Amino acid sequence: MRDAIAGAVTELGVHSPASTVDRSVGEKTRVVVAGIYGPDHELFGAKAWVGPTGTEPGAPPRASGFIWETDTRLIHLAGVGDILVPELETGRSTITAPEFFRVFEPEDSLSLIRFLIGGIDADDGYHCVARYLETEESVAAVHLVLSDKVGDLGRKGIAHDVAPPGGSWPTLESAALSALPTLSPADTHIVLVDIAKVRLIRWLTDPIREVQWKGMVDNRDTPHPADVERIFATVAPVLEGSIKRAEVNGVRLRRIGGGWTVVDADGVLVDDPALEGPKLGLIRFRVVGFSDEPDPVPADDQGHPGLSEDAAPSV
């Protein structure tokens, strides 16, 4: 039976997505193996069903391959409507890290984030169980498995359904993060940020409404270009280690549909000696107004690539 499954997986590796292989093992056993493909149409995994000859396999657990791109901090999906974000709009093939963490609640989110941004050296990959919010009333359990680095692109992963986890769920860290929204005023929004890329990773409160974050629609920087310069100039000393707190006020954030939401922002470096690689920070936004200024940045602009920890930026 093991040889039959291994042979089926080999055959699936050269088929187009959604292929299945149906084989008999002896006279009494049937094996049906379906492929799990990633966004590059490469085989990421397989779902195997084994049963008596003459019986039919039930509905397999939902599963999807994905790629976490290290440079852009974007998640490339295998297809629209897969397990990760079922309500994803047609034609979109990526989601941002904050969108990912709006529907997934890992047991230890900081360890997952460290792995994603390169802070954990795990030759055998990283895996965790996460709660998956399907609707406001429906919560499923999902197993997230991420491989080690895939060339210069990032990391490959699979998400698939599992039975609900037993025992206690929240870690102390998760409980503390979940309490933050209740302690924050309605006009205050807190987010975990990858300092080196100046990219949002996870909202700890509700996101700012109607803001077009980088990677959601296109790759333009969300702030007004003049404010981008002020932000990167402020972040540079953080990477150099000379400061741990900073603030930038009057930042214009691009709104969905046009115009700008104006915020005051301040932040602090997450001081964790166990965190290697890119630093994390907590940023607090307070909405202070709105602006109808014209947008000087074309939609095909790729934005600022991020800061380097190896060299202080000149902005």
mmCIF file of C-alpha atoms in Angstrom:
data_model
loop_
_atom_site.group_PDB
_atom_site.id
_atom_site.type_symbol
_atom_site.label_atom_id
_atom_site.label_comp_id
_atom_site.label_asym_id
_atom_site.label_seq_id
_atom_site.Cartn_x
_atom_site.Cartn_y
_atom_site.Cartn_z
ATOM 1 C CA MET A 1 0.000 0.000 0.000
ATOM 2 C CA ARG A 2 2.863 2.351 0.812
ATOM 3 C CA ASP A 3 4.405 1.658 -2.589
ATOM 4 C CA ALA A 4 1.048 2.334 -4.281
ATOM 5 C CA ILE A 5 0.706 5.707 -2.553
ATOM 6 C CA ALA A 6 4.326 6.632 -3.325
ATOM 7 C CA GLY A 7 3.813 5.732 -6.988
ATOM 8 C CA ALA A 8 0.611 7.786 -7.113
ATOM 9 C CA VAL A 9 2.395 10.807 -5.650
ATOM 10 C CA THR A 10 5.135 10.479 -8.274
ATOM 11 C CA GLU A 11 2.484 10.379 -10.990
ATOM 12 C CA LEU A 12 0.675 13.414 -9.531
ATOM 13 C CA GLY A 13 3.894 15.395 -9.677
ATOM 14 C CA VAL A 14 3.715 15.555 -13.467
ATOM 15 C CA HIS A 15 -0.045 16.153 -13.774
ATOM 16 C CA SER A 16 -1.974 19.406 -13.891
ATOM 17 C CA PRO A 17 -3.655 20.593 -10.668
ATOM 18 C CA ALA A 18 -6.760 18.745 -9.440
ATOM 19 C CA SER A 19 -5.462 15.384 -10.697
ATOM 20 C CA THR A 20 -6.231 12.161 -8.834
ATOM 21 C CA VAL A 21 -4.807 8.664 -9.083
ATOM 22 C CA ASP A 22 -7.044 5.651 -8.378
ATOM 23 C CA ARG A 23 -5.331 2.291 -7.792
ATOM 24 C CA SER A 24 -6.155 -1.180 -6.570
ATOM 25 C CA VAL A 25 -3.911 -2.872 -4.039
ATOM 26 C CA GLY A 26 -4.526 -6.611 -4.220
ATOM 27 C CA GLU A 27 -8.139 -7.723 -4.578
ATOM 28 C CA LYS A 28 -9.673 -6.028 -1.547
ATOM 29 C CA THR A 29 -8.168 -2.548 -1.200
ATOM 30 C CA ARG A 30 -8.592 0.664 -3.156
ATOM 31 C CA VAL A 31 -6.292 3.707 -2.876
ATOM 32 C CA VAL A 32 -7.291 7.168 -4.166
ATOM 33 C CA VAL A 33 -4.669 9.923 -3.991
ATOM 34 C CA ALA A 34 -5.362 13.596 -4.842
ATOM 35 C CA GLY A 35 -2.697 16.223 -5.303
ATOM 36 C CA ILE A 36 -2.311 19.475 -3.352
ATOM 37 C CA TYR A 37 -0.736 22.056 -5.622
ATOM 38 C CA GLY A 38 0.775 25.444 -4.903
ATOM 39 C CA PRO A 39 0.480 28.682 -6.869
ATOM 40 C CA ASP A 40 3.324 27.605 -9.156
ATOM 41 C CA HIS A 41 1.447 24.362 -10.035
ATOM 42 C CA GLU A 42 4.122 22.336 -8.272
ATOM 43 C CA LEU A 43 2.995 19.420 -6.124
ATOM 44 C CA PHE A 44 3.118 20.500 -2.459
ATOM 45 C CA GLY A 45 1.437 17.484 -0.889
ATOM 46 C CA ALA A 46 -1.167 14.772 -1.353
ATOM 47 C CA LYS A 47 -4.425 13.536 0.196
ATOM 48 C CA ALA A 48 -4.682 9.742 0.328
ATOM 49 C CA TRP A 49 -7.840 7.686 0.898
ATOM 50 C CA VAL A 50 -7.671 3.950 1.567
ATOM 51 C CA GLY A 51 -10.757 1.726 1.674
ATOM 52 C CA PRO A 52 -12.286 -1.579 0.624
ATOM 53 C CA THR A 53 -12.686 -2.256 -3.074
ATOM 54 C CA GLY A 54 -16.155 -1.211 -4.237
ATOM 55 C CA THR A 55 -16.524 1.676 -1.763
ATOM 56 C CA GLU A 56 -16.248 5.377 -2.601
ATOM 57 C CA PRO A 57 -14.072 7.946 -0.817
ATOM 58 C CA GLY A 58 -15.868 10.622 1.129
ATOM 59 C CA ALA A 59 -15.168 14.322 0.764
ATOM 60 C CA PRO A 60 -11.463 14.873 1.426
ATOM 61 C CA PRO A 61 -10.297 17.493 3.940
ATOM 62 C CA ARG A 62 -9.828 20.894 2.387
ATOM 63 C CA ALA A 63 -6.203 21.680 1.687
ATOM 64 C CA SER A 64 -4.222 24.319 -0.160
ATOM 65 C CA GLY A 65 -0.609 24.979 -0.993
ATOM 66 C CA PHE A 66 0.758 28.506 -0.722
ATOM 67 C CA ILE A 67 4.021 30.435 -0.862
ATOM 68 C CA TRP A 68 5.136 33.090 1.605
ATOM 69 C CA GLU A 69 7.268 35.584 -0.322
ATOM 70 C CA THR A 70 10.033 36.859 1.929
ATOM 71 C CA ASP A 71 10.727 40.118 0.126
ATOM 72 C CA THR A 72 7.191 41.458 -0.272
ATOM 73 C CA ARG A 73 5.698 39.734 2.803
ATOM 74 C CA LEU A 74 2.844 38.529 0.583
ATOM 75 C CA ILE A 75 1.184 35.111 0.524
ATOM 76 C CA HIS A 76 0.692 33.626 -2.947
ATOM 77 C CA LEU A 77 -2.349 31.380 -3.127
ATOM 78 C CA ALA A 78 -2.962 28.315 -5.255
ATOM 79 C CA GLY A 79 -6.221 29.781 -6.538
ATOM 80 C CA VAL A 80 -9.199 31.974 -5.801
ATOM 81 C CA GLY A 81 -11.638 30.547 -3.266
ATOM 82 C CA ASP A 82 -9.240 28.113 -1.618
ATOM 83 C CA ILE A 83 -9.031 27.229 2.053
ATOM 84 C CA LEU A 84 -7.076 30.316 3.067
ATOM 85 C CA VAL A 85 -9.473 33.113 2.160
ATOM 86 C CA PRO A 86 -12.711 31.782 0.649
ATOM 87 C CA GLU A 87 -14.163 35.266 0.120
ATOM 88 C CA LEU A 88 -11.139 36.451 -1.885
ATOM 89 C CA GLU A 89 -12.296 38.597 -4.791
ATOM 90 C CA THR A 90 -12.049 37.181 -8.301
ATOM 91 C CA GLY A 91 -8.728 37.601 -10.052
ATOM 92 C CA ARG A 92 -6.649 38.115 -6.928
ATOM 93 C CA SER A 93 -3.846 35.650 -6.213
ATOM 94 C CA THR A 94 -2.127 37.132 -3.138
ATOM 95 C CA ILE A 95 -3.061 38.233 0.362
ATOM 96 C CA THR A 96 -1.115 40.374 2.804
ATOM 97 C CA ALA A 97 0.143 39.147 6.168
ATOM 98 C CA PRO A 98 -2.475 41.200 8.095
ATOM 99 C CA GLU A 99 -5.241 39.632 5.984
ATOM 100 C CA PHE A 100 -3.810 36.188 6.761
ATOM 101 C CA PHE A 101 -3.842 36.815 10.516
ATOM 102 C CA ARG A 102 -7.403 38.176 10.385
ATOM 103 C CA VAL A 103 -8.671 34.656 9.631
ATOM 104 C CA PHE A 104 -5.979 32.534 11.328
ATOM 105 C CA GLU A 105 -5.202 32.485 15.036
ATOM 106 C CA PRO A 106 -2.111 30.274 15.619
ATOM 107 C CA GLU A 107 -1.390 28.827 19.026
ATOM 108 C CA ASP A 108 1.888 30.768 19.066
ATOM 109 C CA SER A 109 1.660 33.568 16.525
ATOM 110 C CA LEU A 110 5.004 35.178 17.380
ATOM 111 C CA SER A 111 6.888 31.954 16.674
ATOM 112 C CA LEU A 112 5.102 31.663 13.339
ATOM 113 C CA ILE A 113 5.940 35.282 12.505
ATOM 114 C CA ARG A 114 9.592 34.755 13.436
ATOM 115 C CA PHE A 115 9.745 31.775 11.138
ATOM 116 C CA LEU A 116 8.086 33.650 8.283
ATOM 117 C CA ILE A 117 10.436 36.617 8.431
ATOM 118 C CA GLY A 118 13.536 34.483 8.844
ATOM 119 C CA GLY A 119 14.160 34.449 12.586
ATOM 120 C CA ILE A 120 13.989 30.675 13.111
ATOM 121 C CA ASP A 121 16.429 28.195 11.603
ATOM 122 C CA ALA A 122 14.332 25.068 11.190
ATOM 123 C CA ASP A 123 15.712 22.514 8.767
ATOM 124 C CA ASP A 124 12.570 20.415 9.037
ATOM 125 C CA GLY A 125 10.186 23.336 8.642
ATOM 126 C CA TYR A 126 7.646 24.755 11.038
ATOM 127 C CA HIS A 127 4.133 23.591 11.857
ATOM 128 C CA CYS A 128 1.351 24.661 14.159
ATOM 129 C CA VAL A 129 -2.381 24.309 14.703
ATOM 130 C CA ALA A 130 -4.453 27.424 14.139
ATOM 131 C CA ARG A 131 -8.049 28.405 14.560
ATOM 132 C CA TYR A 132 -9.565 29.354 11.257
ATOM 133 C CA LEU A 133 -12.451 31.838 11.274
ATOM 134 C CA GLU A 134 -14.819 30.806 8.482
ATOM 135 C CA THR A 135 -17.704 33.058 9.525
ATOM 136 C CA GLU A 136 -18.532 34.965 12.675
ATOM 137 C CA GLU A 137 -20.251 31.821 13.994
ATOM 138 C CA SER A 138 -18.026 29.127 12.500
ATOM 139 C CA VAL A 139 -14.500 28.286 13.639
ATOM 140 C CA ALA A 140 -12.499 25.375 12.250
ATOM 141 C CA ALA A 141 -9.090 23.983 13.126
ATOM 142 C CA VAL A 142 -6.354 24.060 10.508
ATOM 143 C CA HIS A 143 -2.864 22.591 10.487
ATOM 144 C CA LEU A 144 -0.279 24.948 8.967
ATOM 145 C CA VAL A 145 2.912 23.333 7.697
ATOM 146 C CA LEU A 146 5.709 25.481 6.289
ATOM 147 C CA SER A 147 8.868 24.185 4.670
ATOM 148 C CA ASP A 148 12.266 25.758 5.045
ATOM 149 C CA LYS A 149 13.384 28.431 2.562
ATOM 150 C CA VAL A 150 12.659 27.914 -1.134
ATOM 151 C CA GLY A 151 15.526 29.582 -2.971
ATOM 152 C CA ASP A 152 15.314 33.360 -2.758
ATOM 153 C CA LEU A 153 11.531 33.435 -2.965
ATOM 154 C CA GLY A 154 10.446 32.497 0.535
ATOM 155 C CA ARG A 155 8.776 29.449 2.067
ATOM 156 C CA LYS A 156 6.315 26.873 0.845
ATOM 157 C CA GLY A 157 3.374 25.859 2.982
ATOM 158 C CA ILE A 158 0.226 23.769 3.180
ATOM 159 C CA ALA A 159 -2.945 24.506 5.129
ATOM 160 C CA HIS A 160 -5.363 21.635 5.694
ATOM 161 C CA ASP A 161 -8.346 20.806 7.885
ATOM 162 C CA VAL A 162 -7.821 18.854 11.087
ATOM 163 C CA ALA A 163 -10.027 17.796 13.961
ATOM 164 C CA PRO A 164 -10.475 20.522 16.598
ATOM 165 C CA PRO A 165 -7.465 20.555 18.942
ATOM 166 C CA GLY A 166 -7.989 19.297 22.451
ATOM 167 C CA GLY A 167 -6.772 20.775 25.715
ATOM 168 C CA SER A 168 -6.137 24.426 26.455
ATOM 169 C CA TRP A 169 -5.878 26.701 23.444
ATOM 170 C CA PRO A 170 -4.568 30.221 24.092
ATOM 171 C CA THR A 171 -0.983 30.839 25.120
ATOM 172 C CA LEU A 172 -0.287 33.712 27.495
ATOM 173 C CA GLU A 173 0.970 35.671 24.504
ATOM 174 C CA SER A 174 -2.253 35.031 22.568
ATOM 175 C CA ALA A 175 -4.391 36.023 25.541
ATOM 176 C CA ALA A 176 -2.458 39.262 25.948
ATOM 177 C CA LEU A 177 -2.794 40.113 22.245
ATOM 178 C CA SER A 178 -6.521 39.387 22.255
ATOM 179 C CA ALA A 179 -7.008 41.721 25.250
ATOM 180 C CA LEU A 180 -5.447 44.717 23.495
ATOM 181 C CA PRO A 181 -8.543 45.703 21.478
ATOM 182 C CA THR A 182 -10.642 46.070 24.627
ATOM 183 C CA LEU A 183 -8.035 48.401 26.133
ATOM 184 C CA SER A 184 -7.759 50.661 23.065
ATOM 185 C CA PRO A 185 -10.050 53.617 22.244
ATOM 186 C CA ALA A 186 -12.200 53.289 19.133
ATOM 187 C CA ASP A 187 -10.021 55.721 17.156
ATOM 188 C CA THR A 188 -6.785 53.882 18.048
ATOM 189 C CA HIS A 189 -5.415 51.006 15.983
ATOM 190 C CA ILE A 190 -2.398 48.850 16.899
ATOM 191 C CA VAL A 191 -0.400 46.685 14.492
ATOM 192 C CA LEU A 192 2.709 44.493 14.600
ATOM 193 C CA VAL A 193 5.199 45.681 11.971
ATOM 194 C CA ASP A 194 8.285 44.188 10.348
ATOM 195 C CA ILE A 195 10.686 47.103 10.853
ATOM 196 C CA ALA A 196 13.176 46.168 8.123
ATOM 197 C CA LYS A 197 10.501 46.076 5.408
ATOM 198 C CA VAL A 198 8.231 48.625 7.111
ATOM 199 C CA ARG A 199 5.422 46.158 6.403
ATOM 200 C CA LEU A 200 2.346 45.415 8.463
ATOM 201 C CA ILE A 201 2.333 41.833 9.752
ATOM 202 C CA ARG A 202 -0.645 41.519 12.104
ATOM 203 C CA TRP A 203 -3.361 43.810 13.416
ATOM 204 C CA LEU A 204 -3.817 43.526 17.177
ATOM 205 C CA THR A 205 -6.954 45.671 17.027
ATOM 206 C CA ASP A 206 -9.423 46.217 14.206
ATOM 207 C CA PRO A 207 -7.666 47.674 11.136
ATOM 208 C CA ILE A 208 -8.121 51.274 10.076
ATOM 209 C CA ARG A 209 -11.227 51.354 7.899
ATOM 210 C CA GLU A 210 -11.072 51.808 4.122
ATOM 211 C CA VAL A 211 -7.276 52.081 3.853
ATOM 212 C CA GLN A 212 -5.576 50.511 0.826
ATOM 213 C CA TRP A 213 -2.540 48.748 2.272
ATOM 214 C CA LYS A 214 0.379 47.770 0.077
ATOM 215 C CA GLY A 215 -0.211 44.436 -1.635
ATOM 216 C CA MET A 216 -4.001 44.505 -1.328
ATOM 217 C CA VAL A 217 -4.750 46.119 -4.704
ATOM 218 C CA ASP A 218 -1.315 47.085 -6.033
ATOM 219 C CA ASN A 219 2.200 47.581 -4.680
ATOM 220 C CA ARG A 220 2.194 51.316 -4.083
ATOM 221 C CA ASP A 221 3.256 52.462 -0.646
ATOM 222 C CA THR A 222 0.167 53.232 1.417
ATOM 223 C CA PRO A 223 1.429 56.584 2.788
ATOM 224 C CA HIS A 224 1.705 59.715 0.659
ATOM 225 C CA PRO A 225 5.209 59.812 -0.929
ATOM 226 C CA ALA A 226 6.230 62.840 1.144
ATOM 227 C CA ASP A 227 5.220 60.948 4.289
ATOM 228 C CA VAL A 228 7.102 57.832 3.146
ATOM 229 C CA GLU A 229 10.319 59.849 3.333
ATOM 230 C CA ARG A 230 9.525 60.993 6.873
ATOM 231 C CA ILE A 231 8.661 57.445 7.966
ATOM 232 C CA PHE A 232 11.846 55.867 6.608
ATOM 233 C CA ALA A 233 13.970 58.654 8.074
ATOM 234 C CA THR A 234 12.363 57.923 11.455
ATOM 235 C CA VAL A 235 12.790 54.143 11.195
ATOM 236 C CA ALA A 236 16.484 54.278 10.223
ATOM 237 C CA PRO A 237 17.749 55.033 13.783
ATOM 238 C CA VAL A 238 15.659 52.115 15.062
ATOM 239 C CA LEU A 239 17.557 49.704 12.823
ATOM 240 C CA GLU A 240 20.814 51.313 13.871
ATOM 241 C CA GLY A 241 19.905 50.605 17.503
ATOM 242 C CA SER A 242 20.109 54.204 18.675
ATOM 243 C CA ILE A 243 16.393 54.519 19.582
ATOM 244 C CA LYS A 244 13.527 52.177 20.475
ATOM 245 C CA ARG A 245 10.599 54.602 20.313
ATOM 246 C CA ALA A 246 9.581 57.021 17.580
ATOM 247 C CA GLU A 247 6.586 58.937 16.263
ATOM 248 C CA VAL A 248 5.483 60.438 12.955
ATOM 249 C CA ASN A 249 2.403 62.649 12.922
ATOM 250 C CA GLY A 250 0.134 63.770 10.106
ATOM 251 C CA VAL A 251 0.698 60.690 7.928
ATOM 252 C CA ARG A 252 -1.634 60.479 4.921
ATOM 253 C CA LEU A 253 -2.727 56.893 4.144
ATOM 254 C CA ARG A 254 -4.210 56.084 0.737
ATOM 255 C CA ARG A 255 -7.928 55.319 0.932
ATOM 256 C CA ILE A 256 -9.808 52.773 -1.157
ATOM 257 C CA GLY A 257 -11.570 54.794 -3.810
ATOM 258 C CA GLY A 258 -9.403 57.903 -3.471
ATOM 259 C CA GLY A 259 -8.331 60.459 -0.890
ATOM 260 C CA TRP A 260 -6.348 59.985 2.299
ATOM 261 C CA THR A 261 -6.920 59.062 5.942
ATOM 262 C CA VAL A 262 -4.664 61.183 8.156
ATOM 263 C CA VAL A 263 -3.155 59.544 11.244
ATOM 264 C CA ASP A 264 -0.701 60.286 14.006
ATOM 265 C CA ALA A 265 1.545 57.288 14.631
ATOM 266 C CA ASP A 266 3.957 56.286 17.344
ATOM 267 C CA GLY A 267 5.718 53.012 17.946
ATOM 268 C CA VAL A 268 8.078 50.982 20.057
ATOM 269 C CA LEU A 269 10.539 48.238 19.203
ATOM 270 C CA VAL A 270 9.592 44.767 20.443
ATOM 271 C CA ASP A 271 12.538 44.029 22.693
ATOM 272 C CA ASP A 272 12.932 40.256 22.525
ATOM 273 C CA PRO A 273 16.450 38.792 22.793
ATOM 274 C CA ALA A 274 15.185 35.548 21.237
ATOM 275 C CA LEU A 275 14.172 37.350 18.045
ATOM 276 C CA GLU A 276 16.843 37.111 15.394
ATOM 277 C CA GLY A 277 16.805 38.692 11.975
ATOM 278 C CA PRO A 278 14.367 41.491 11.109
ATOM 279 C CA LYS A 279 13.076 43.441 14.084
ATOM 280 C CA LEU A 280 9.425 43.755 15.037
ATOM 281 C CA GLY A 281 7.675 46.842 16.328
ATOM 282 C CA LEU A 282 4.282 47.810 17.697
ATOM 283 C CA ILE A 283 2.790 50.812 15.924
ATOM 284 C CA ARG A 284 -0.196 52.767 17.248
ATOM 285 C CA PHE A 285 -2.281 54.808 14.809
ATOM 286 C CA ARG A 286 -4.757 57.502 15.855
ATOM 287 C CA VAL A 287 -7.076 58.766 13.111
ATOM 288 C CA VAL A 288 -7.041 62.575 13.175
ATOM 289 C CA GLY A 289 -8.683 63.541 9.889
ATOM 290 C CA PHE A 290 -9.108 63.074 6.159
ATOM 291 C CA SER A 291 -7.749 64.695 2.986
ATOM 292 C CA ASP A 292 -8.925 64.887 -0.630
ATOM 293 C CA GLU A 293 -5.493 65.749 -2.063
ATOM 294 C CA PRO A 294 -4.798 64.234 -5.508
ATOM 295 C CA ASP A 295 -2.733 61.061 -5.610
ATOM 296 C CA PRO A 296 0.675 61.745 -7.219
ATOM 297 C CA VAL A 297 1.683 58.059 -7.462
ATOM 298 C CA PRO A 298 0.680 55.969 -10.527
ATOM 299 C CA ALA A 299 -0.984 52.615 -9.852
ATOM 300 C CA ASP A 300 1.912 50.670 -11.413
ATOM 301 C CA ASP A 301 4.469 52.102 -8.969
ATOM 302 C CA GLN A 302 6.199 49.362 -6.936
ATOM 303 C CA GLY A 303 6.821 51.456 -3.842
ATOM 304 C CA HIS A 304 9.816 51.506 -1.525
ATOM 305 C CA PRO A 305 11.563 48.087 -1.313
ATOM 306 C CA GLY A 306 12.211 48.437 2.413
ATOM 307 C CA LEU A 307 15.182 49.124 4.600
ATOM 308 C CA SER A 308 18.314 47.026 4.952
ATOM 309 C CA GLU A 309 19.773 46.136 8.307
ATOM 310 C CA ASP A 310 23.203 46.069 6.716
ATOM 311 C CA ALA A 311 23.262 49.656 5.636
ATOM 312 C CA ALA A 312 21.691 52.803 6.994
ATOM 313 C CA PRO A 313 19.322 54.268 4.391
ATOM 314 C CA SER A 314 19.666 57.754 2.980
ATOM 315 C CA VAL A 315 16.242 59.285 2.561
#
